[in-house]
Short mmCIF file of C-alpha atoms and ligand atoms in Angstrom, two decimals:
data_model
loop_
_atom_site.label_atom_id
_atom_site.label_comp_id
_atom_site.label_asym_id
_atom_site.label_seq_id
_atom_site.Cartn_x
_atom_site.Cartn_y
_atom_site.Cartn_z
CA MET A 1 -102.92 21.79 -82.27
CA GLY A 2 -105.28 22.76 -85.05
CA ASN A 3 -105.35 26.23 -86.58
CA TYR A 4 -108.45 28.29 -87.18
CA HIS A 5 -108.99 31.97 -87.87
CA THR A 6 -111.78 32.29 -85.30
CA PRO A 7 -113.58 30.07 -82.79
CA LEU A 8 -116.62 30.23 -85.06
CA ASP A 9 -114.64 28.58 -87.86
CA LEU A 10 -113.85 25.76 -85.50
CA VAL A 11 -117.51 25.31 -84.48
CA ARG A 12 -118.60 25.37 -88.15
CA GLU A 13 -116.16 22.65 -89.10
CA ARG A 14 -116.85 20.15 -86.35
CA SER A 15 -118.75 19.71 -83.11
CA VAL A 16 -116.31 19.71 -80.26
CA GLU A 17 -117.24 17.75 -77.18
CA ARG A 18 -114.35 18.69 -74.88
CA PRO A 19 -113.60 22.26 -73.73
CA VAL A 20 -111.12 23.91 -76.10
CA ALA A 21 -108.29 26.18 -75.01
CA LEU A 22 -108.21 28.82 -77.77
CA VAL A 23 -104.65 30.11 -77.85
CA ARG A 24 -103.24 33.20 -79.54
CA PRO A 25 -99.42 33.08 -79.68
CA GLY A 26 -99.36 36.39 -81.58
CA VAL A 27 -100.85 38.10 -78.55
CA VAL A 28 -98.09 36.79 -76.27
CA ALA A 29 -95.59 38.06 -78.80
CA VAL A 30 -97.12 41.55 -78.69
CA ALA A 31 -97.06 41.63 -74.91
CA ALA A 32 -93.47 40.35 -74.78
CA ASN A 33 -92.31 42.96 -77.28
CA TRP A 34 -94.12 45.70 -75.42
CA PHE A 35 -92.40 44.80 -72.12
CA GLN A 36 -88.99 44.57 -73.78
CA ALA A 37 -89.47 47.97 -75.38
CA GLN A 38 -90.83 49.69 -72.27
CA PHE A 39 -89.12 48.09 -69.30
CA LYS A 40 -85.56 49.28 -68.76
CA GLY A 41 -84.21 46.05 -67.37
CA ASP A 42 -84.38 42.26 -67.55
CA ILE A 43 -87.69 40.41 -67.87
CA PHE A 44 -88.18 37.06 -66.17
CA TYR A 45 -91.46 35.43 -67.20
CA ALA A 46 -93.22 33.93 -64.15
CA VAL A 47 -93.90 30.44 -65.52
CA LYS A 48 -96.68 29.60 -63.10
CA ALA A 49 -99.09 32.07 -64.77
CA ASN A 50 -99.24 29.78 -67.82
CA PRO A 51 -96.73 26.96 -68.24
CA SER A 52 -98.04 25.83 -71.67
CA PRO A 53 -95.17 24.91 -74.01
CA TRP A 54 -96.53 27.25 -76.71
CA VAL A 55 -96.20 30.18 -74.25
CA ILE A 56 -92.59 29.40 -73.34
CA GLN A 57 -91.72 28.88 -77.02
CA THR A 58 -93.40 32.11 -78.14
CA LEU A 59 -91.67 34.13 -75.41
CA TRP A 60 -88.30 32.63 -76.30
CA ASP A 61 -88.86 33.26 -80.01
CA ASN A 62 -89.68 36.88 -79.21
CA GLY A 63 -86.57 37.61 -77.19
CA VAL A 64 -87.54 36.75 -73.60
CA ARG A 65 -84.45 35.00 -72.28
CA ALA A 66 -85.15 34.65 -68.56
CA PHE A 67 -87.74 32.72 -66.61
CA ASP A 68 -88.92 32.82 -63.00
CA VAL A 69 -89.45 29.24 -61.89
CA ALA A 70 -90.68 27.79 -58.59
CA SER A 71 -90.18 24.02 -58.87
CA ILE A 72 -88.09 21.36 -60.58
CA PRO A 73 -90.90 20.47 -63.03
CA GLU A 74 -91.04 24.16 -64.10
CA ILE A 75 -87.26 24.11 -64.53
CA GLU A 76 -87.43 20.92 -66.63
CA LEU A 77 -90.22 22.38 -68.73
CA VAL A 78 -88.34 25.57 -69.59
CA ARG A 79 -85.07 23.70 -70.19
CA SER A 80 -86.86 21.28 -72.55
CA ILE A 81 -88.01 24.16 -74.77
CA ALA A 82 -85.31 26.76 -74.26
CA PRO A 83 -82.13 25.00 -73.11
CA ASP A 84 -80.17 28.23 -72.89
CA ALA A 85 -82.72 30.15 -70.90
CA ARG A 86 -81.60 31.97 -67.78
CA LEU A 87 -83.52 30.56 -64.81
CA ALA A 88 -84.22 32.24 -61.48
CA TYR A 89 -85.56 30.03 -58.71
CA MET A 90 -87.71 32.60 -57.02
CA HIS A 91 -89.67 30.48 -54.57
CA PRO A 92 -88.43 31.58 -51.12
CA VAL A 93 -88.99 28.08 -49.65
CA LYS A 94 -87.36 25.19 -51.55
CA SER A 95 -86.71 21.57 -50.68
CA ARG A 96 -83.04 20.70 -50.20
CA ALA A 97 -83.24 18.18 -53.03
CA ALA A 98 -84.69 20.81 -55.36
CA ILE A 99 -81.89 23.26 -54.53
CA ARG A 100 -79.28 20.56 -55.23
CA ARG A 101 -80.77 19.56 -58.58
CA ALA A 102 -81.40 23.16 -59.65
CA TYR A 103 -77.78 24.12 -59.01
CA HIS A 104 -75.86 20.98 -59.99
CA GLU A 105 -78.06 19.54 -62.72
CA PHE A 106 -79.76 22.53 -64.31
CA GLY A 107 -77.20 25.26 -63.80
CA VAL A 108 -79.49 27.56 -61.86
CA ARG A 109 -77.49 30.30 -60.10
CA THR A 110 -80.20 32.68 -58.94
CA PHE A 111 -82.14 31.79 -55.80
CA ALA A 112 -84.64 33.77 -53.69
CA LEU A 113 -84.81 33.54 -49.90
CA ASP A 114 -86.56 35.30 -47.08
CA THR A 115 -84.94 33.72 -43.99
CA HIS A 116 -81.47 32.96 -42.62
CA GLU A 117 -82.50 29.27 -42.54
CA GLU A 118 -83.20 29.25 -46.27
CA LEU A 119 -79.90 31.00 -46.95
CA ALA A 120 -78.12 28.28 -44.98
CA LYS A 121 -79.95 25.58 -46.97
CA ILE A 122 -78.94 27.18 -50.27
CA LEU A 123 -75.29 27.48 -49.25
CA LYS A 124 -75.12 23.92 -47.89
CA GLU A 125 -76.87 22.22 -50.82
CA THR A 126 -74.81 24.06 -53.48
CA GLY A 127 -71.60 23.03 -51.68
CA GLU A 128 -70.96 26.56 -50.35
CA ALA A 129 -70.95 27.88 -53.91
CA ARG A 130 -69.51 31.35 -54.38
CA ASP A 131 -71.15 31.99 -57.70
CA LEU A 132 -74.72 32.44 -56.46
CA ASN A 133 -77.03 35.33 -57.17
CA LEU A 134 -78.95 35.65 -53.90
CA ILE A 135 -82.19 37.60 -53.99
CA VAL A 136 -83.76 38.60 -50.68
CA ARG A 137 -87.51 38.67 -50.90
CA MET A 138 -88.98 41.50 -48.84
CA ALA A 139 -92.53 41.95 -47.59
CA VAL A 140 -94.02 45.20 -48.83
CA ASN A 141 -97.30 46.96 -48.55
CA THR A 142 -99.65 45.32 -51.03
CA GLU A 143 -102.78 47.44 -50.92
CA GLY A 144 -104.10 48.03 -54.43
CA ALA A 145 -103.69 44.42 -55.49
CA GLN A 146 -106.55 42.04 -56.07
CA TYR A 147 -104.47 39.19 -54.76
CA THR A 148 -102.24 39.84 -51.78
CA LEU A 149 -99.08 37.76 -51.76
CA GLY A 150 -97.47 39.55 -48.83
CA GLY A 151 -98.85 37.35 -46.08
CA LYS A 152 -96.94 34.26 -47.06
CA PHE A 153 -93.49 35.42 -48.16
CA GLY A 154 -91.07 38.21 -47.54
CA VAL A 155 -88.80 39.29 -44.69
CA SER A 156 -90.16 42.21 -42.66
CA ALA A 157 -88.63 45.65 -42.86
CA GLU A 158 -87.40 45.12 -39.30
CA ASP A 159 -85.60 41.84 -40.00
CA ALA A 160 -84.43 42.70 -43.53
CA PRO A 161 -81.14 44.49 -42.74
CA ALA A 162 -79.53 41.49 -41.02
CA LEU A 163 -80.59 39.16 -43.81
CA LEU A 164 -79.44 41.56 -46.53
CA LEU A 165 -76.05 41.75 -44.84
CA ALA A 166 -75.80 37.96 -44.51
CA ALA A 167 -76.70 37.48 -48.21
CA ARG A 168 -74.20 40.17 -49.20
CA GLN A 169 -71.43 38.35 -47.33
CA ALA A 170 -72.43 34.99 -48.74
CA THR A 171 -71.75 35.70 -52.40
CA GLU A 172 -69.21 37.28 -54.68
CA GLU A 173 -71.82 37.51 -57.41
CA LEU A 174 -75.11 39.41 -57.30
CA MET A 175 -77.02 40.19 -54.11
CA GLY A 176 -80.45 41.51 -54.84
CA VAL A 177 -83.77 42.42 -53.37
CA SER A 178 -87.20 41.46 -54.63
CA PHE A 179 -90.81 41.93 -53.66
CA HIS A 180 -94.24 41.23 -55.05
CA VAL A 181 -96.86 43.94 -54.76
CA GLY A 182 -99.64 41.32 -55.26
CA SER A 183 -101.28 40.06 -58.40
CA GLN A 184 -103.56 42.20 -60.59
CA CYS A 185 -102.14 45.33 -58.97
CA MET A 186 -104.41 48.24 -59.91
CA ASN A 187 -102.11 50.97 -58.66
CA PRO A 188 -98.83 51.75 -60.42
CA TYR A 189 -97.71 53.76 -57.42
CA ALA A 190 -97.58 50.57 -55.33
CA TYR A 191 -94.28 49.71 -57.07
CA LYS A 192 -92.71 53.04 -56.30
CA ALA A 193 -93.84 52.83 -52.68
CA ALA A 194 -92.41 49.31 -52.38
CA MET A 195 -89.11 50.44 -53.85
CA ALA A 196 -88.90 53.21 -51.25
CA GLN A 197 -89.44 50.64 -48.50
CA VAL A 198 -86.77 48.41 -49.94
CA SER A 199 -84.39 51.31 -50.29
CA ARG A 200 -84.79 52.21 -46.60
CA ALA A 201 -83.94 48.62 -45.59
CA LEU A 202 -80.81 48.66 -47.77
CA VAL A 203 -79.68 51.93 -46.22
CA ARG A 204 -80.19 50.57 -42.70
CA ALA A 205 -78.27 47.42 -43.63
CA GLY A 206 -75.49 49.54 -45.07
CA VAL A 207 -75.27 47.45 -48.24
CA PHE A 208 -75.82 48.11 -51.92
CA ALA A 209 -78.02 45.80 -53.96
CA ASP A 210 -76.78 44.58 -57.33
CA VAL A 211 -80.32 43.71 -58.40
CA VAL A 212 -83.68 45.34 -57.70
CA ASP A 213 -86.40 42.92 -58.78
CA VAL A 214 -89.86 44.49 -58.76
CA GLY A 215 -91.61 41.12 -59.16
CA GLY A 216 -94.91 40.59 -60.94
CA GLY A 217 -98.33 42.00 -60.30
CA PHE A 218 -98.80 43.85 -63.60
CA PRO A 219 -102.50 43.78 -64.34
CA SER A 220 -104.67 42.64 -67.18
CA ILE A 221 -108.08 43.91 -68.06
CA TYR A 222 -111.31 42.23 -66.94
CA PRO A 223 -114.89 43.48 -66.83
CA GLY A 224 -115.13 45.96 -63.97
CA MET A 225 -111.32 46.05 -63.60
CA GLN A 226 -109.95 48.56 -66.03
CA PRO A 227 -106.43 49.27 -64.79
CA PRO A 228 -104.40 52.37 -65.51
CA GLU A 229 -102.24 52.23 -68.67
CA LEU A 230 -99.32 49.84 -68.36
CA LYS A 231 -97.01 52.67 -69.34
CA LEU A 232 -97.76 54.32 -65.99
CA TYR A 233 -96.46 51.22 -64.20
CA MET A 234 -93.20 51.46 -66.13
CA ASP A 235 -92.92 55.18 -65.32
CA ALA A 236 -93.55 54.51 -61.62
CA ILE A 237 -90.88 51.79 -61.54
CA HIS A 238 -88.29 53.82 -63.43
CA THR A 239 -88.83 56.82 -61.20
CA GLY A 240 -88.73 54.64 -58.11
CA PHE A 241 -85.48 53.09 -59.27
CA GLU A 242 -83.89 56.49 -59.77
CA GLU A 243 -84.80 57.47 -56.27
CA MET A 244 -83.29 54.33 -54.71
CA MET A 245 -79.89 54.15 -53.08
CA VAL A 246 -78.27 51.96 -55.70
CA HIS A 247 -75.03 52.09 -57.68
CA GLU A 248 -74.71 52.75 -61.36
CA THR A 249 -74.42 49.07 -62.27
CA THR A 250 -77.45 47.89 -60.27
CA GLU A 251 -79.73 45.82 -62.48
CA LEU A 252 -83.50 46.24 -62.66
CA TRP A 253 -85.53 43.05 -63.07
CA CYS A 254 -89.22 42.26 -63.26
CA GLU A 255 -91.19 38.99 -63.17
CA PRO A 256 -94.46 39.51 -65.04
CA GLY A 257 -96.83 36.57 -65.30
CA ARG A 258 -100.41 37.65 -65.83
CA ALA A 259 -99.70 40.72 -68.02
CA LEU A 260 -97.80 38.66 -70.61
CA VAL A 261 -100.40 35.91 -71.08
CA ALA A 262 -103.87 36.86 -69.79
CA GLU A 263 -105.18 38.13 -73.10
CA ALA A 264 -103.68 35.31 -75.12
CA SER A 265 -106.05 32.49 -74.27
CA SER A 266 -109.74 31.88 -73.86
CA ILE A 267 -111.89 28.77 -73.39
CA LEU A 268 -114.58 27.46 -75.69
CA THR A 269 -117.16 25.63 -73.63
CA LYS A 270 -120.38 23.83 -74.49
CA VAL A 271 -123.74 24.36 -72.84
CA GLU A 272 -124.99 20.96 -71.63
CA LEU A 273 -128.17 22.28 -70.05
CA ARG A 274 -130.04 25.51 -69.40
CA LYS A 275 -132.12 25.97 -66.25
CA GLY A 276 -133.63 29.44 -66.27
CA SER A 277 -130.73 31.85 -66.03
CA SER A 278 -128.20 29.14 -65.12
CA LEU A 279 -126.09 27.46 -67.78
CA TYR A 280 -124.48 24.08 -67.06
CA LEU A 281 -121.20 23.98 -68.96
CA ASN A 282 -118.51 21.39 -69.69
CA GLU A 283 -115.92 23.69 -68.06
CA GLY A 284 -115.79 25.16 -64.57
CA SER A 285 -114.13 25.83 -61.25
CA TYR A 286 -111.97 22.72 -61.30
CA GLY A 287 -110.99 23.55 -64.86
CA SER A 288 -109.77 26.94 -65.94
CA MET A 289 -112.26 29.07 -64.05
CA PHE A 290 -110.65 29.37 -60.61
CA ASP A 291 -110.89 33.17 -60.47
CA ALA A 292 -114.46 33.21 -61.77
CA THR A 293 -115.35 31.01 -58.79
CA HIS A 294 -113.17 32.03 -55.90
CA SER A 295 -112.83 35.71 -56.70
CA LYS A 296 -116.19 35.94 -58.53
CA TRP A 297 -114.54 37.69 -61.48
CA PRO A 298 -117.10 38.19 -64.27
CA PHE A 299 -114.94 37.20 -67.23
CA PRO A 300 -116.07 38.47 -70.67
CA VAL A 301 -118.13 35.99 -72.71
CA LYS A 302 -119.30 35.59 -76.27
CA LEU A 303 -121.85 33.25 -77.82
CA VAL A 304 -120.17 31.30 -80.66
CA ARG A 305 -123.14 30.18 -82.82
CA ASP A 306 -123.34 29.60 -86.52
CA GLY A 307 -126.63 31.46 -86.98
CA ALA A 308 -128.67 34.32 -85.65
CA ALA A 309 -129.05 35.03 -81.93
CA SER A 310 -131.51 37.10 -79.96
CA SER A 311 -130.49 40.70 -79.60
CA ASP A 312 -131.83 40.80 -76.03
CA VAL A 313 -129.14 40.14 -73.49
CA THR A 314 -129.62 38.37 -70.14
CA PRO A 315 -127.28 37.95 -67.17
CA PHE A 316 -126.43 34.26 -66.61
CA GLY A 317 -124.67 32.31 -63.92
CA PHE A 318 -122.59 29.26 -64.83
CA PHE A 319 -122.24 25.80 -63.30
CA GLY A 320 -119.30 23.59 -64.17
CA PRO A 321 -119.40 19.86 -65.03
CA THR A 322 -118.40 18.32 -61.67
CA CYS A 323 -120.86 17.20 -59.00
CA ASP A 324 -119.41 19.65 -56.46
CA SER A 325 -121.68 22.56 -55.55
CA ILE A 326 -118.63 24.88 -55.38
CA ASP A 327 -118.39 24.38 -59.16
CA HIS A 328 -120.36 27.57 -59.67
CA MET A 329 -119.41 30.88 -61.30
CA PRO A 330 -121.90 33.57 -60.38
CA GLY A 331 -120.89 36.06 -63.11
CA PRO A 332 -122.99 37.83 -64.14
CA PHE A 333 -122.20 36.73 -67.68
CA PHE A 334 -124.16 38.66 -70.28
CA LEU A 335 -125.36 36.57 -73.23
CA PRO A 336 -128.20 36.56 -75.76
CA ASP A 337 -131.32 35.40 -73.94
CA ASP A 338 -131.94 32.47 -76.32
CA VAL A 339 -128.71 30.62 -75.35
CA ASP A 340 -129.55 26.94 -74.97
CA GLU A 341 -128.21 23.41 -74.81
CA GLY A 342 -125.71 22.70 -77.58
CA ASP A 343 -124.51 26.29 -77.88
CA TYR A 344 -120.83 27.16 -77.50
CA ILE A 345 -119.64 30.02 -75.33
CA GLU A 346 -116.20 31.57 -75.47
CA ILE A 347 -114.93 32.81 -72.09
CA GLY A 348 -112.17 35.36 -72.61
CA MET A 349 -109.07 36.52 -70.77
CA LEU A 350 -108.18 33.11 -69.29
CA GLY A 351 -104.56 33.03 -70.44
CA ALA A 352 -103.21 33.68 -66.92
CA TYR A 353 -104.07 31.36 -64.02
CA GLY A 354 -106.70 29.72 -66.23
CA VAL A 355 -105.66 26.49 -67.94
CA ALA A 356 -102.71 26.47 -65.50
CA MET A 357 -105.07 25.79 -62.62
CA ALA A 358 -107.10 22.97 -64.20
CA THR A 359 -107.50 19.68 -62.36
CA ARG A 360 -108.78 16.23 -63.35
CA PHE A 361 -111.41 16.19 -60.60
CA ASN A 362 -114.47 14.02 -61.32
CA GLY A 363 -113.06 12.87 -64.65
CA PHE A 364 -113.09 16.27 -66.31
CA GLY A 365 -110.27 18.61 -67.26
CA ASP A 366 -109.30 17.06 -70.59
CA VAL A 367 -108.91 20.11 -72.79
CA GLU A 368 -108.11 20.32 -76.49
CA THR A 369 -105.83 23.17 -77.65
CA VAL A 370 -106.49 25.10 -80.85
CA VAL A 371 -104.61 28.08 -82.26
CA VAL A 372 -106.75 31.03 -83.37
CA ASP A 373 -105.69 34.42 -84.65
CA ASP A 374 -108.64 36.69 -83.94
CA ALA A 375 -108.32 39.50 -81.41
CA PRO A 376 -108.61 38.93 -77.65
CA MET A 377 -111.82 40.18 -76.01
CA ALA A 378 -109.96 42.93 -74.20
CA SER A 379 -106.43 44.26 -74.40
CA LEU A 380 -104.00 46.54 -72.65
CA TYR A 381 -101.87 46.43 -75.79
CA GLY A 382 -104.46 47.96 -78.12
CA LEU A 383 -105.42 44.60 -79.69
CA ALA A 384 -109.12 44.33 -78.81
CA PRO A 385 -111.56 45.49 -81.47
CA GLU A 386 -113.53 47.50 -78.93
CA GLU A 387 -113.75 48.18 -75.21
CA PRO A 388 -115.42 45.41 -73.24
CA GLU A 389 -118.94 46.06 -72.03
CA ALA A 390 -119.16 47.94 -68.77
CA ALA A 391 -119.83 45.71 -65.79
CA PRO A 392 -120.25 46.55 -62.10
CA ALA A 393 -116.99 47.86 -60.77
CA VAL A 394 -115.01 45.26 -58.87
CA ALA A 395 -112.15 47.55 -58.07
CA GLU A 396 -111.58 51.20 -58.50
CA ALA A 397 -108.23 52.06 -59.97
CA LYS A 398 -106.43 54.91 -58.35
CA VAL A 399 -104.34 56.58 -60.99
CA VAL A 400 -101.43 58.52 -59.70
CA LYS A 401 -99.72 61.08 -61.89
CA LEU A 402 -96.09 60.27 -62.22
CA SER A 403 -93.18 61.86 -63.96
CA SER A 404 -92.17 60.02 -67.09
CA ARG A 405 -88.57 61.13 -66.67
CA SER A 406 -86.20 58.20 -66.60
CA ARG A 407 -82.64 57.41 -67.17
CA ARG A 408 -81.07 54.49 -69.01
CA ARG A 409 -78.87 52.42 -66.78
CA ARG A 410 -75.99 50.28 -67.82
CA ARG A 411 -77.07 46.71 -67.98
CA ARG A 412 -74.90 43.81 -67.02
CA LYS A 413 -75.39 40.29 -68.24
C1 PLP B 1 -96.75 34.63 -59.10
C2 PLP B 1 -95.46 35.31 -59.11
C3 PLP B 1 -95.14 36.24 -60.14
C4 PLP B 1 -96.13 36.60 -61.22
O1 PLP B 1 -97.14 37.41 -60.73
P1 PLP B 1 -98.21 38.08 -61.71
O2 PLP B 1 -99.13 38.76 -60.77
O3 PLP B 1 -98.85 37.00 -62.51
O4 PLP B 1 -97.45 39.03 -62.58
C5 PLP B 1 -93.90 36.83 -60.10
N1 PLP B 1 -93.01 36.56 -59.12
C6 PLP B 1 -93.28 35.69 -58.13
C7 PLP B 1 -92.26 35.41 -57.09
C8 PLP B 1 -94.52 35.04 -58.08
O5 PLP B 1 -94.78 34.19 -57.08
#
């Protein structure tokens, strides 16, 4: 990985033909330190958001000790960089072989489940182990999130008590509950509401949870999606935790993905052709721009040109390099109106679910990685030089006033 101060320095030095992932480890460090200072519990980084080795390494170097993994390759990846990391296998549906290897070969002790069948699989494949931490994933109301994850996983409120009881009886170690309010959750109150739902299920089951895992869903900032301050999410969670029926030693966990990495990476792409207000780029839907395509998110963009540019700005749409017509990102992306073939464009805020989603379709997807240390285009951690330009609202954030009162709980390792 080369090092440059800014993307412009890179473009001045050489002409790059492949898309470049511009990575900012310092930004991951800031986010990790913010979460550790503000969240009163244990932080498990959700590896799927960005499994790049530099991300895992930076998190580890900055004190993040636990990782939420969903497959054997993710386990191998984390172990190869941070052999002593604590791993939680939070996918509620695992193959039997994966459960066996996770437990016996990689020392994983924490497993999520949302059915009795999965619980039976975990017990059988670990040889009826008694040292498991069993986390019951519950379905919760996910309105307020840009991506709903509730449809696929989670035991219903109705079926939860029996499963909680079964998990409680299956282990002498930790029995916990988890949920996921949905990704890019714009409403801090969603966490508190979910915790109240979970609490009711625990009361009906007549069991105490040793772990309350509030999952991921913490937002980042994109044009048209300015979320409430992250601090309000922490306040909502801490208040929600206080109001739950838990004992003094109950641990609070979270599994942030997006919020730790979204700001920390962008893509430098080259314009191969301009057709009116459409730019044909060497990066697209099958690369790191999944959300720009399928959710039509208008990511922030910047022209990276060594020279003057028109001060008039025009809305552009982008096409990616493959022959597929779905390889289209409608934007609008606002750029100087003299953008043309040979120009470079930086597309910001692609650190989460960006490079992680890239495929090799049609012979593309080969990306170079370069470290830069300029500021991200937008930041929830106060790192961006200025607010991003206003764009049409994609989602309206509903800010709920919450008490900031919270109480330190004893943490158990
Ligand atoms: C994807 C995922 C996360 C991370 O979600 P973000 O919205 O990126 O914070 C956390 N936990 C689980 C179980 C997930 O599937």
